[in-house]
Amino acid sequence: MEPLLIPSINIPPPPPLPAPVLELPRAELPSYTPLVIPPAPKAVGTPPLQVKPPAKPAEPERETQQNLRQLVKEALRQAEATPSVRRVEPSVQAIPEPLAAEVTEIVVPGTQLKIPVPKAEILSAAATTSVISVGATLAATSMFKRLVQIFKPTFKAVAKKIQKLRGKPVKTWARQRLSERHQRRAAQRVNRRGS
């Protein structure tokens, strides 16, 4: 049996793209002229004192500059001599935080992991409260639906009697159903034309 030959596909090399040229960001250092506020005159008749603006500092002497350079070189040598990463041994063990009186700890089997869990009294109170609230909501919903089924015909009959007393025409059930059907079909026609 001959080995299976897989056809080779020549993929062209990617087109050469120029490398983006980004300029280094520049920033202007803020500068300000110091404000000179003359002191208030002490007496009414005395003229205010003349305050001179501070003079520009003179250039530091060459010896001072050389001393500064030597200090910087020594600091750099010391920084290179000492390792940059130091291992810090903890001298004091971590003190565990005290748990609240309502919390107990459970150790997960097979591990040394401790998980804080509320006490049984708190869990049972929360579960009881949630069961009661859900049960009451479901009971009230089903009771409301049943009451609507019971009272809807009564309310309709009362509304019809009031309309008769006011002299307004009252549609029969069949006529009312027919008019609703016409309204639904008209709405469907409008929706078909619009879409």
Tab-separated table of C-alpha atoms in Angstrom:
chain	number	residue	atom	x	y	z
A	1	MET	CA	0.000	0.000	0.000
A	2	GLU	CA	1.378	3.379	-1.002
A	3	PRO	CA	1.621	6.181	1.551
A	4	LEU	CA	-1.038	8.871	1.350
A	5	LEU	CA	0.205	12.019	-0.368
A	6	ILE	CA	-1.083	15.252	1.063
A	7	PRO	CA	-1.188	18.123	-1.435
A	8	SER	CA	0.989	21.075	-0.530
A	9	ILE	CA	-0.278	24.609	-0.707
A	10	ASN	CA	2.090	27.490	-1.297
A	11	ILE	CA	1.101	30.352	0.948
A	12	PRO	CA	2.548	33.706	-0.104
A	13	PRO	CA	4.612	35.626	2.458
A	14	PRO	CA	2.886	38.463	4.318
A	15	PRO	CA	3.098	41.891	2.704
A	16	PRO	CA	5.796	44.134	4.164
A	17	LEU	CA	4.332	46.703	6.495
A	18	PRO	CA	6.290	49.724	7.688
A	19	ALA	CA	6.965	49.868	11.407
A	20	PRO	CA	5.084	52.665	13.164
A	21	VAL	CA	7.197	55.609	14.192
A	22	LEU	CA	6.234	57.026	17.551
A	23	GLU	CA	7.776	60.113	19.000
A	24	LEU	CA	8.731	60.235	22.620
A	25	PRO	CA	6.261	62.209	24.700
A	26	ARG	CA	7.328	65.660	25.748
A	27	ALA	CA	6.211	67.772	28.636
A	28	GLU	CA	6.844	71.327	29.629
A	29	LEU	CA	7.789	71.809	33.232
A	30	PRO	CA	5.534	74.257	35.015
A	31	SER	CA	7.102	77.458	36.244
A	32	TYR	CA	5.783	80.386	38.170
A	33	THR	CA	6.976	83.685	39.552
A	34	PRO	CA	6.717	83.847	43.318
A	35	LEU	CA	4.158	86.279	44.677
A	36	VAL	CA	5.405	88.955	47.008
A	37	ILE	CA	2.792	90.247	49.403
A	38	PRO	CA	3.882	93.240	51.462
A	39	PRO	CA	2.899	93.214	55.112
A	40	ALA	CA	0.096	95.522	56.210
A	41	PRO	CA	1.210	98.811	57.813
A	42	LYS	CA	1.132	98.778	61.596
A	43	ALA	CA	0.061	102.317	62.105
A	44	VAL	CA	-2.028	104.621	59.958
A	45	GLY	CA	0.695	107.206	59.424
A	46	THR	CA	3.629	104.853	58.799
A	47	PRO	CA	4.530	104.016	55.196
A	48	PRO	CA	4.472	100.348	54.159
A	49	LEU	CA	7.746	98.471	54.185
A	50	GLN	CA	9.471	97.869	50.879
A	51	VAL	CA	9.819	94.140	50.225
A	52	LYS	CA	12.362	92.995	47.706
A	53	PRO	CA	11.682	89.912	45.611
A	54	PRO	CA	13.925	86.962	46.438
A	55	ALA	CA	17.169	86.889	44.514
A	56	LYS	CA	17.972	84.023	42.168
A	57	PRO	CA	20.125	81.404	43.839
A	58	ALA	CA	23.762	81.496	42.803
A	59	GLU	CA	25.350	78.582	40.950
A	60	PRO	CA	26.637	75.971	43.391
A	61	GLU	CA	30.357	75.803	43.746
A	62	ARG	CA	32.341	73.236	41.839
A	63	GLU	CA	33.332	71.414	45.016
A	64	THR	CA	29.689	70.998	45.983
A	65	GLN	CA	28.879	69.608	42.537
A	66	GLN	CA	31.777	67.148	42.761
A	67	ASN	CA	30.682	66.024	46.238
A	68	LEU	CA	27.171	65.485	44.940
A	69	ARG	CA	28.451	63.406	42.016
A	70	GLN	CA	30.507	61.233	44.367
A	71	LEU	CA	27.500	60.652	46.638
A	72	VAL	CA	25.388	59.599	43.671
A	73	LYS	CA	28.080	57.178	42.449
A	74	GLU	CA	28.374	55.611	45.926
A	75	ALA	CA	24.615	55.206	46.177
A	76	LEU	CA	24.538	53.480	42.780
A	77	ARG	CA	27.375	51.123	43.794
A	78	GLN	CA	25.572	50.196	47.012
A	79	ALA	CA	22.337	49.594	45.124
A	80	GLU	CA	24.116	47.228	42.723
A	81	ALA	CA	25.889	45.408	45.567
A	82	THR	CA	22.703	44.661	47.541
A	83	PRO	CA	20.218	42.215	45.991
A	84	SER	CA	17.064	43.826	44.679
A	85	VAL	CA	14.805	41.094	46.072
A	86	ARG	CA	15.004	40.432	49.759
A	87	ARG	CA	13.301	37.618	51.555
A	88	VAL	CA	11.532	38.844	54.642
A	89	GLU	CA	10.981	36.272	57.326
A	90	PRO	CA	7.788	36.814	59.281
A	91	SER	CA	8.731	37.316	62.880
A	92	VAL	CA	5.205	37.264	64.233
A	93	GLN	CA	2.654	34.662	63.213
A	94	ALA	CA	-0.684	35.908	61.985
A	95	ILE	CA	-3.227	36.090	64.765
A	96	PRO	CA	-6.553	34.589	63.657
A	97	GLU	CA	-9.494	36.932	63.910
A	98	PRO	CA	-12.031	35.914	66.542
A	99	LEU	CA	-15.289	34.656	65.086
A	100	ALA	CA	-18.623	36.105	66.062
A	101	ALA	CA	-20.743	34.127	68.500
A	102	GLU	CA	-23.282	33.399	65.711
A	103	VAL	CA	-20.710	31.682	63.454
A	104	THR	CA	-19.285	28.180	63.574
A	105	GLU	CA	-16.458	26.765	61.464
A	106	ILE	CA	-16.726	23.585	59.402
A	107	VAL	CA	-13.597	21.792	58.191
A	108	VAL	CA	-13.913	20.493	54.617
A	109	PRO	CA	-13.113	16.765	54.597
A	110	GLY	CA	-9.817	15.907	52.925
A	111	THR	CA	-8.466	19.446	53.300
A	112	GLN	CA	-7.542	21.783	56.092
A	113	LEU	CA	-9.891	24.455	54.770
A	114	LYS	CA	-12.192	25.957	57.405
A	115	ILE	CA	-15.416	27.590	56.218
A	116	PRO	CA	-17.440	29.863	58.517
A	117	VAL	CA	-21.132	28.916	58.615
A	118	PRO	CA	-23.979	30.510	60.609
A	119	LYS	CA	-25.297	28.534	63.560
A	120	ALA	CA	-28.222	26.128	63.110
A	121	GLU	CA	-30.689	28.458	64.877
A	122	ILE	CA	-30.014	31.260	62.398
A	123	LEU	CA	-30.261	28.930	59.385
A	124	SER	CA	-33.543	27.426	60.592
A	125	ALA	CA	-35.042	30.875	61.231
A	126	ALA	CA	-34.049	32.062	57.739
A	127	ALA	CA	-35.406	28.906	56.091
A	128	THR	CA	-38.682	29.125	58.011
A	129	THR	CA	-39.135	32.767	57.078
A	130	SER	CA	-38.498	32.121	53.385
A	131	VAL	CA	-40.865	29.107	53.268
A	132	ILE	CA	-43.643	31.075	54.953
A	133	SER	CA	-43.237	34.102	52.671
A	134	VAL	CA	-43.223	32.002	49.472
A	135	GLY	CA	-46.214	29.956	50.664
A	136	ALA	CA	-48.193	33.070	51.565
A	137	THR	CA	-47.446	34.632	48.177
A	138	LEU	CA	-48.567	31.538	46.265
A	139	ALA	CA	-51.714	31.187	48.382
A	140	ALA	CA	-52.645	34.847	47.931
A	141	THR	CA	-52.095	34.637	44.164
A	142	SER	CA	-54.303	31.581	43.729
A	143	MET	CA	-56.990	33.090	45.998
A	144	PHE	CA	-56.968	36.347	44.016
A	145	LYS	CA	-57.378	34.472	40.710
A	146	ARG	CA	-60.321	32.500	42.120
A	147	LEU	CA	-61.986	35.667	43.468
A	148	VAL	CA	-61.621	37.339	40.063
A	149	GLN	CA	-63.365	34.356	38.431
A	150	ILE	CA	-66.203	34.563	40.971
A	151	PHE	CA	-66.757	38.324	40.998
A	152	LYS	CA	-66.218	39.142	37.295
A	153	PRO	CA	-69.735	38.093	36.168
A	154	THR	CA	-71.250	39.940	39.127
A	155	PHE	CA	-69.399	43.162	38.282
A	156	LYS	CA	-70.391	42.855	34.604
A	157	ALA	CA	-74.067	42.426	35.528
A	158	VAL	CA	-73.939	45.464	37.822
A	159	ALA	CA	-72.239	47.520	35.090
A	160	LYS	CA	-74.924	46.546	32.569
A	161	LYS	CA	-77.706	47.565	34.938
A	162	ILE	CA	-76.048	50.915	35.550
A	163	GLN	CA	-75.737	51.485	31.784
A	164	LYS	CA	-79.437	50.665	31.308
A	165	LEU	CA	-80.410	53.105	34.058
A	166	ARG	CA	-78.301	55.830	32.389
A	167	GLY	CA	-79.992	55.158	29.057
A	168	LYS	CA	-76.901	53.899	27.203
A	169	PRO	CA	-77.201	50.959	24.793
A	170	VAL	CA	-76.023	47.641	26.202
A	171	LYS	CA	-74.523	45.068	23.839
A	172	THR	CA	-75.348	41.438	24.256
A	173	TRP	CA	-72.552	38.958	24.782
A	174	ALA	CA	-72.618	37.860	21.126
A	175	ARG	CA	-72.610	41.451	19.797
A	176	GLN	CA	-69.766	42.416	22.098
A	177	ARG	CA	-67.765	39.370	20.971
A	178	LEU	CA	-68.412	40.211	17.313
A	179	SER	CA	-67.234	43.809	17.710
A	180	GLU	CA	-64.056	42.591	19.471
A	181	ARG	CA	-63.463	40.187	16.587
A	182	HIS	CA	-63.778	43.011	14.041
A	183	GLN	CA	-61.327	45.130	16.040
A	184	ARG	CA	-58.784	42.286	16.177
A	185	ARG	CA	-58.983	41.686	12.429
A	186	ALA	CA	-58.595	45.390	11.668
A	187	ALA	CA	-55.516	45.510	13.893
A	188	GLN	CA	-54.070	42.447	12.096
A	189	ARG	CA	-54.589	44.122	8.699
A	190	VAL	CA	-52.814	47.251	9.897
A	191	ASN	CA	-49.919	45.178	11.237
A	192	ARG	CA	-49.573	43.298	7.941
A	193	ARG	CA	-49.470	46.519	5.929
A	194	GLY	CA	-46.979	48.131	8.301
A	195	SER	CA	-44.495	45.273	8.282
